[in-house]
N, CA, C and O atoms as CSV, one atom per row, in Angstrom:
chain,resi,resn,atom,element,x,y,z
A,1,UNK,N,N,-5.831,-28.923,-3.250
A,1,UNK,CA,C,-4.971,-28.187,-3.942
A,1,UNK,C,C,-5.520,-27.760,-5.076
A,1,UNK,O,O,-6.081,-28.707,-5.628
A,2,UNK,N,N,-5.621,-26.725,-5.703
A,2,UNK,CA,C,-6.168,-26.303,-6.953
A,2,UNK,C,C,-5.059,-26.033,-8.097
A,2,UNK,O,O,-3.904,-25.702,-7.831
A,3,UNK,N,N,-5.522,-26.204,-9.306
A,3,UNK,CA,C,-4.473,-25.869,-10.453
A,3,UNK,C,C,-5.165,-25.025,-11.338
A,3,UNK,O,O,-6.337,-25.186,-11.678
A,4,UNK,N,N,-4.170,-23.826,-11.825
A,4,UNK,CA,C,-4.563,-23.205,-12.642
A,4,UNK,C,C,-3.761,-23.121,-13.782
A,4,UNK,O,O,-2.574,-23.045,-13.463
A,5,UNK,N,N,-3.962,-23.105,-15.069
A,5,UNK,CA,C,-3.263,-23.345,-16.019
A,5,UNK,C,C,-3.117,-22.124,-16.829
A,5,UNK,O,O,-4.070,-21.346,-16.781
A,6,UNK,N,N,-1.967,-21.759,-17.666
A,6,UNK,CA,C,-1.818,-20.432,-18.217
A,6,UNK,C,C,-1.458,-20.939,-19.617
A,6,UNK,O,O,-0.999,-22.074,-19.743
A,7,UNK,N,N,-1.634,-20.210,-20.580
A,7,UNK,CA,C,-1.302,-20.163,-22.204
A,7,UNK,C,C,-0.351,-19.229,-22.170
A,7,UNK,O,O,-0.655,-18.093,-21.808
A,8,UNK,N,N,1.006,-19.554,-22.551
A,8,UNK,CA,C,2.352,-18.502,-22.768
A,8,UNK,C,C,2.573,-18.754,-24.194
A,8,UNK,O,O,2.674,-19.852,-24.742
A,9,UNK,N,N,2.643,-17.448,-24.785
A,9,UNK,CA,C,2.966,-17.459,-26.168
A,9,UNK,C,C,4.376,-17.773,-26.334
A,9,UNK,O,O,5.152,-17.279,-25.516
A,10,UNK,N,N,4.852,-18.547,-27.297
A,10,UNK,CA,C,6.484,-19.161,-27.440
A,10,UNK,C,C,7.315,-18.078,-27.517
A,10,UNK,O,O,8.516,-18.223,-27.292
A,11,UNK,N,N,6.815,-16.926,-27.824
A,11,UNK,CA,C,7.935,-15.947,-28.072
A,11,UNK,C,C,8.281,-15.232,-26.537
A,11,UNK,O,O,9.345,-14.768,-26.127
A,12,UNK,N,N,6.934,-15.340,-25.863
A,12,UNK,CA,C,7.241,-14.905,-24.348
A,12,UNK,C,C,8.454,-15.841,-23.305
A,12,UNK,O,O,9.166,-15.446,-22.382
A,13,UNK,N,N,8.278,-17.358,-23.997
A,13,UNK,CA,C,8.901,-18.370,-23.115
A,13,UNK,C,C,10.393,-17.878,-23.900
A,13,UNK,O,O,11.441,-17.636,-23.300
A,14,UNK,N,N,10.253,-17.827,-24.905
A,14,UNK,CA,C,11.789,-17.818,-25.629
A,14,UNK,C,C,12.785,-16.596,-24.741
A,14,UNK,O,O,13.917,-16.683,-24.265
A,15,UNK,N,N,11.754,-15.425,-24.779
A,15,UNK,CA,C,12.431,-14.176,-24.196
A,15,UNK,C,C,12.876,-14.384,-22.658
A,15,UNK,O,O,13.769,-13.699,-22.159
A,16,UNK,N,N,12.229,-15.314,-22.000
A,16,UNK,CA,C,12.748,-15.719,-20.719
A,16,UNK,C,C,13.948,-16.493,-20.650
A,16,UNK,O,O,14.729,-16.465,-19.699
A,17,UNK,N,N,14.079,-17.207,-21.716
A,17,UNK,CA,C,15.271,-17.919,-22.179
A,17,UNK,C,C,15.227,-19.146,-20.894
A,17,UNK,O,O,16.242,-19.499,-20.294
A,18,UNK,N,N,13.966,-19.646,-20.647
A,18,UNK,CA,C,13.655,-20.486,-19.831
A,18,UNK,C,C,13.091,-21.725,-20.155
A,18,UNK,O,O,12.515,-21.759,-21.243
A,19,UNK,N,N,13.107,-22.669,-19.542
A,19,UNK,CA,C,12.156,-23.997,-19.920
A,19,UNK,C,C,10.966,-23.838,-19.337
A,19,UNK,O,O,10.814,-23.040,-18.413
A,20,UNK,N,N,9.816,-24.718,-19.904
A,20,UNK,CA,C,8.461,-24.394,-19.174
A,20,UNK,C,C,8.672,-24.364,-17.746
A,20,UNK,O,O,8.404,-23.376,-17.063
A,21,UNK,N,N,9.269,-25.705,-17.174
A,21,UNK,CA,C,9.492,-25.712,-15.631
A,21,UNK,C,C,9.959,-24.651,-14.843
A,21,UNK,O,O,9.479,-24.331,-13.756
A,22,UNK,N,N,11.077,-24.011,-15.509
A,22,UNK,CA,C,11.700,-22.928,-14.960
A,22,UNK,C,C,10.865,-21.755,-14.946
A,22,UNK,O,O,10.951,-20.977,-13.996
A,23,UNK,N,N,9.996,-21.524,-15.981
A,23,UNK,CA,C,9.109,-20.157,-16.247
A,23,UNK,C,C,7.939,-20.406,-15.274
A,23,UNK,O,O,7.399,-19.442,-14.730
A,24,UNK,N,N,7.488,-21.798,-15.012
A,24,UNK,CA,C,6.331,-22.006,-13.908
A,24,UNK,C,C,6.785,-21.584,-12.822
A,24,UNK,O,O,6.091,-20.754,-12.234
A,25,UNK,N,N,8.038,-21.994,-12.224
A,25,UNK,CA,C,8.650,-21.786,-10.911
A,25,UNK,C,C,8.684,-20.291,-10.816
A,25,UNK,O,O,8.213,-19.729,-9.827
A,26,UNK,N,N,9.267,-19.571,-11.887
A,26,UNK,CA,C,9.236,-17.905,-11.778
A,26,UNK,C,C,7.963,-17.271,-11.738
A,26,UNK,O,O,7.851,-16.226,-11.096
A,27,UNK,N,N,7.032,-17.738,-12.310
A,27,UNK,CA,C,5.397,-16.885,-12.497
A,27,UNK,C,C,5.150,-17.271,-10.908
A,27,UNK,O,O,4.745,-16.339,-10.213
A,28,UNK,N,N,5.337,-18.447,-10.312
A,28,UNK,CA,C,4.782,-18.568,-9.096
A,28,UNK,C,C,5.534,-17.715,-8.268
A,28,UNK,O,O,4.883,-17.085,-7.435
A,29,UNK,N,N,6.880,-17.527,-8.304
A,29,UNK,CA,C,7.443,-16.701,-7.313
A,29,UNK,C,C,6.889,-15.308,-7.488
A,29,UNK,O,O,6.396,-14.740,-6.513
A,30,UNK,N,N,6.949,-14.618,-8.877
A,30,UNK,CA,C,6.440,-13.406,-8.987
A,30,UNK,C,C,5.152,-13.017,-8.497
A,30,UNK,O,O,4.954,-11.946,-7.923
A,31,UNK,N,N,4.092,-14.064,-8.769
A,31,UNK,CA,C,2.834,-14.041,-8.271
A,31,UNK,C,C,2.998,-14.060,-6.823
A,31,UNK,O,O,2.182,-13.317,-6.279
A,32,UNK,N,N,3.780,-14.662,-6.018
A,32,UNK,CA,C,3.817,-14.574,-4.495
A,32,UNK,C,C,4.249,-13.505,-3.922
A,32,UNK,O,O,3.737,-12.944,-2.953
A,33,UNK,N,N,5.466,-13.107,-4.666
A,33,UNK,CA,C,6.104,-11.727,-4.327
A,33,UNK,C,C,5.006,-10.581,-4.524
A,33,UNK,O,O,4.747,-9.855,-3.564
A,34,UNK,N,N,4.512,-10.444,-5.453
A,34,UNK,CA,C,3.569,-9.159,-5.687
A,34,UNK,C,C,2.114,-9.423,-4.654
A,34,UNK,O,O,1.499,-8.491,-4.135
A,35,UNK,N,N,1.790,-10.701,-4.519
A,35,UNK,CA,C,0.483,-10.686,-3.796
A,35,UNK,C,C,0.848,-10.275,-2.391
A,35,UNK,O,O,-0.030,-9.718,-1.731
A,36,UNK,N,N,2.194,-10.509,-1.778
A,36,UNK,CA,C,2.666,-10.219,-0.759
A,36,UNK,C,C,3.033,-8.799,-0.519
A,36,UNK,O,O,2.918,-8.312,0.606
A,37,UNK,N,N,3.515,-8.046,-1.642
A,37,UNK,CA,C,3.729,-6.647,-1.634
A,37,UNK,C,C,2.389,-5.831,-1.593
A,37,UNK,O,O,2.382,-4.700,-1.106
A,38,UNK,N,N,1.409,-6.328,-2.036
A,38,UNK,CA,C,-0.055,-5.636,-2.033
A,38,UNK,C,C,-0.843,-6.355,-0.887
A,38,UNK,O,O,-2.073,-6.391,-0.891
A,39,UNK,N,N,-0.044,-6.949,0.136
A,39,UNK,CA,C,-0.716,-7.422,1.217
A,39,UNK,C,C,-1.984,-7.933,1.176
A,39,UNK,O,O,-2.915,-7.631,1.923
A,40,UNK,N,N,-1.985,-8.746,0.242
A,40,UNK,CA,C,-3.029,-9.851,0.057
A,40,UNK,C,C,-2.643,-10.938,0.829
A,40,UNK,O,O,-3.490,-11.395,1.596
A,41,UNK,N,N,-1.376,-11.524,0.782
A,41,UNK,CA,C,-1.084,-12.796,1.612
A,41,UNK,C,C,0.265,-12.631,2.365
A,41,UNK,O,O,1.256,-12.018,1.966
A,42,UNK,N,N,0.102,-13.301,3.535
A,42,UNK,CA,C,1.141,-13.298,4.227
A,42,UNK,C,C,2.487,-13.773,3.792
A,42,UNK,O,O,2.555,-14.475,2.782
A,43,UNK,N,N,3.577,-13.455,4.463
A,43,UNK,CA,C,4.686,-14.232,4.006
A,43,UNK,C,C,4.809,-15.849,3.757
A,43,UNK,O,O,5.291,-16.390,2.762
A,44,UNK,N,N,4.307,-16.416,4.798
A,44,UNK,CA,C,3.952,-17.712,4.924
A,44,UNK,C,C,3.090,-18.235,3.942
A,44,UNK,O,O,3.269,-19.376,3.514
A,45,UNK,N,N,2.101,-17.461,3.508
A,45,UNK,CA,C,1.136,-18.101,2.486
A,45,UNK,C,C,1.643,-17.802,1.252
A,45,UNK,O,O,1.351,-18.445,0.244
A,46,UNK,N,N,2.571,-16.631,1.275
A,46,UNK,CA,C,3.263,-16.306,-0.169
A,46,UNK,C,C,4.160,-17.309,-0.633
A,46,UNK,O,O,4.197,-17.768,-1.775
A,47,UNK,N,N,5.019,-17.677,0.523
A,47,UNK,CA,C,5.804,-18.935,0.274
A,47,UNK,C,C,5.461,-20.147,-0.145
A,47,UNK,O,O,6.018,-20.850,-0.989
A,48,UNK,N,N,4.219,-20.417,0.688
A,48,UNK,CA,C,3.681,-21.481,0.109
A,48,UNK,C,C,3.044,-21.757,-1.614
A,48,UNK,O,O,2.955,-22.764,-2.317
A,49,UNK,N,N,2.692,-20.329,-1.806
A,49,UNK,CA,C,2.469,-20.289,-3.295
A,49,UNK,C,C,3.598,-20.360,-4.165
A,49,UNK,O,O,3.508,-20.922,-5.257
A,50,UNK,N,N,4.585,-19.867,-3.791
A,50,UNK,CA,C,5.831,-20.008,-4.400
A,50,UNK,C,C,6.669,-21.288,-4.286
A,50,UNK,O,O,7.621,-21.504,-5.037
A,51,UNK,N,N,6.368,-21.935,-3.538
A,51,UNK,CA,C,6.652,-23.385,-3.503
A,51,UNK,C,C,8.076,-23.393,-2.885
A,51,UNK,O,O,8.865,-24.249,-3.286
A,52,UNK,N,N,8.467,-22.493,-1.929
A,52,UNK,CA,C,9.802,-22.506,-1.281
A,52,UNK,C,C,9.189,-22.233,0.519
A,52,UNK,O,O,8.114,-21.873,0.997
A,53,UNK,N,N,10.382,-22.586,1.034
A,53,UNK,CA,C,10.058,-22.149,2.517
A,53,UNK,C,C,9.590,-20.613,2.632
A,53,UNK,O,O,9.355,-19.842,1.702
A,54,UNK,N,N,9.511,-20.349,4.135
A,54,UNK,CA,C,9.278,-18.858,4.542
A,54,UNK,C,C,10.581,-18.087,4.272
A,54,UNK,O,O,10.735,-17.042,3.640
A,55,UNK,N,N,11.538,-18.910,4.947
A,55,UNK,CA,C,12.762,-18.126,5.123
A,55,UNK,C,C,13.551,-18.043,3.552
A,55,UNK,O,O,14.256,-17.078,3.258
A,56,UNK,N,N,13.381,-18.877,2.875
A,56,UNK,CA,C,13.862,-18.687,1.459
A,56,UNK,C,C,12.976,-17.612,0.611
A,56,UNK,O,O,13.467,-16.963,-0.312
A,57,UNK,N,N,11.729,-17.502,0.990
A,57,UNK,CA,C,10.507,-16.527,0.489
A,57,UNK,C,C,11.224,-14.942,0.868
A,57,UNK,O,O,11.409,-13.998,0.100
A,58,UNK,N,N,11.483,-15.037,2.083
A,58,UNK,CA,C,12.039,-13.886,2.769
A,58,UNK,C,C,13.456,-13.211,1.982
A,58,UNK,O,O,13.676,-12.069,1.579
A,59,UNK,N,N,14.157,-14.263,1.969
A,59,UNK,CA,C,15.431,-14.043,1.349
A,59,UNK,C,C,15.216,-13.348,-0.247
A,59,UNK,O,O,15.606,-12.232,-0.588
A,60,UNK,N,N,14.646,-14.128,-0.908
A,60,UNK,CA,C,14.491,-13.485,-2.400
A,60,UNK,C,C,13.748,-12.287,-2.415
A,60,UNK,O,O,13.900,-11.583,-3.413
A,61,UNK,N,N,12.979,-11.894,-1.535
A,61,UNK,CA,C,12.302,-10.656,-1.812
A,61,UNK,C,C,13.248,-9.490,-2.196
A,61,UNK,O,O,12.913,-8.655,-3.036
A,62,UNK,N,N,14.233,-9.466,-1.666
A,62,UNK,CA,C,15.229,-8.412,-2.213
A,62,UNK,C,C,15.787,-8.440,-3.409
A,62,UNK,O,O,16.404,-7.491,-3.894
A,63,UNK,N,N,15.610,-9.477,-3.926
A,63,UNK,CA,C,15.963,-9.724,-5.475
A,63,UNK,C,C,14.841,-8.895,-6.478
A,63,UNK,O,O,15.180,-8.497,-7.593
A,64,UNK,N,N,13.496,-8.695,-5.943
A,64,UNK,CA,C,12.706,-8.387,-6.532
A,64,UNK,C,C,12.217,-6.823,-6.109
A,64,UNK,O,O,11.194,-6.266,-6.507
A,65,UNK,N,N,13.249,-6.266,-5.179
A,65,UNK,CA,C,12.754,-5.093,-4.610
A,65,UNK,C,C,12.048,-4.815,-3.872
A,65,UNK,O,O,11.718,-3.638,-3.729
A,66,UNK,N,N,11.599,-5.712,-3.198
A,66,UNK,CA,C,10.364,-5.776,-2.178
A,66,UNK,C,C,10.845,-5.978,-0.777
A,66,UNK,O,O,11.404,-7.014,-0.419
A,67,UNK,N,N,10.547,-4.674,0.221
A,67,UNK,CA,C,11.116,-4.885,1.568
A,67,UNK,C,C,10.321,-5.973,2.257
A,67,UNK,O,O,9.146,-6.295,2.086
A,68,UNK,N,N,11.284,-6.490,3.120
A,68,UNK,CA,C,10.681,-7.636,4.048
A,68,UNK,C,C,9.718,-7.114,5.204
A,68,UNK,O,O,8.681,-7.674,5.561
A,69,UNK,N,N,10.314,-5.805,5.782
A,69,UNK,CA,C,9.530,-5.537,6.858
A,69,UNK,C,C,8.751,-4.114,6.531
A,69,UNK,O,O,8.839,-3.113,7.241
A,70,UNK,N,N,8.002,-4.216,5.364
A,70,UNK,CA,C,7.237,-2.963,5.179
A,70,UNK,C,C,5.744,-3.150,5.851
A,70,UNK,O,O,4.764,-3.059,5.112
A,71,UNK,N,N,5.593,-3.388,7.130
A,71,UNK,CA,C,4.634,-3.610,7.597
A,71,UNK,C,C,4.314,-2.678,8.950
A,71,UNK,O,O,5.263,-2.061,9.434
A,72,UNK,N,N,3.125,-2.578,9.507
A,72,UNK,CA,C,2.873,-1.913,10.679
A,72,UNK,C,C,3.387,-3.095,12.026
A,72,UNK,O,O,3.719,-4.279,11.965
A,73,UNK,N,N,3.276,-2.235,13.069
A,73,UNK,CA,C,3.733,-3.266,14.208
A,73,UNK,C,C,2.778,-4.206,14.398
A,73,UNK,O,O,3.170,-5.363,14.548
A,74,UNK,N,N,1.358,-3.932,14.434
A,74,UNK,CA,C,0.646,-5.052,14.602
A,74,UNK,C,C,0.542,-6.152,13.419
A,74,UNK,O,O,0.037,-7.267,13.550
A,75,UNK,N,N,1.043,-5.693,12.390
A,75,UNK,CA,C,0.995,-6.872,11.301
A,75,UNK,C,C,2.528,-7.462,11.710
A,75,UNK,O,O,2.581,-8.672,11.933
A,76,UNK,N,N,3.658,-6.754,11.812
A,76,UNK,CA,C,4.680,-7.741,12.143
A,76,UNK,C,C,4.493,-8.516,13.488
A,76,UNK,O,O,5.207,-9.514,13.585
A,77,UNK,N,N,3.663,-8.245,14.552
A,77,UNK,CA,C,3.356,-9.169,15.518
A,77,UNK,C,C,2.733,-10.321,15.120
A,77,UNK,O,O,3.097,-11.415,15.553
A,78,UNK,N,N,1.600,-10.162,14.143
A,78,UNK,CA,C,0.872,-11.252,13.698
A,78,UNK,C,C,1.783,-12.145,12.735
A,78,UNK,O,O,1.719,-13.374,12.770
A,79,UNK,N,N,2.549,-11.522,11.962
A,79,UNK,CA,C,3.553,-12.471,11.065
A,79,UNK,C,C,4.552,-13.435,11.751
A,79,UNK,O,O,4.920,-14.515,11.289
A,80,UNK,N,N,4.951,-12.855,12.980
A,80,UNK,CA,C,5.811,-13.368,14.097
A,80,UNK,C,C,5.234,-14.832,14.738
A,80,UNK,O,O,5.847,-15.896,14.826
A,81,UNK,N,N,3.988,-14.553,15.111
A,81,UNK,CA,C,3.148,-15.610,15.759
A,81,UNK,C,C,3.067,-16.602,14.794
A,81,UNK,O,O,3.399,-17.741,15.123
A,82,UNK,N,N,2.614,-16.339,13.443
A,82,UNK,CA,C,2.243,-17.358,12.829
A,82,UNK,C,C,3.315,-18.501,12.243
A,82,UNK,O,O,3.044,-19.595,11.747
A,83,UNK,N,N,4.780,-17.811,12.489
A,83,UNK,CA,C,5.928,-18.812,12.140
A,83,UNK,C,C,5.674,-19.401,10.808
A,83,UNK,O,O,6.461,-20.221,10.335
């Protein structure tokens, strides 16, 4: 597994009103959601990036305004086979 470090200005962290750990989890989720939305990652791969189950990831997509089933029939078949 690879580790990527980010430097975040204190004022940005303060604006999020979160601890560094909470901000880290939120940034991972945001990256996963966006990469899924851009079709760069499957839902399973995005869930792993976010550190949550695939079911949890799919549930949370609505919080970010990203449709779960914005895919072609072929993509849907591939997703359902991957589990």
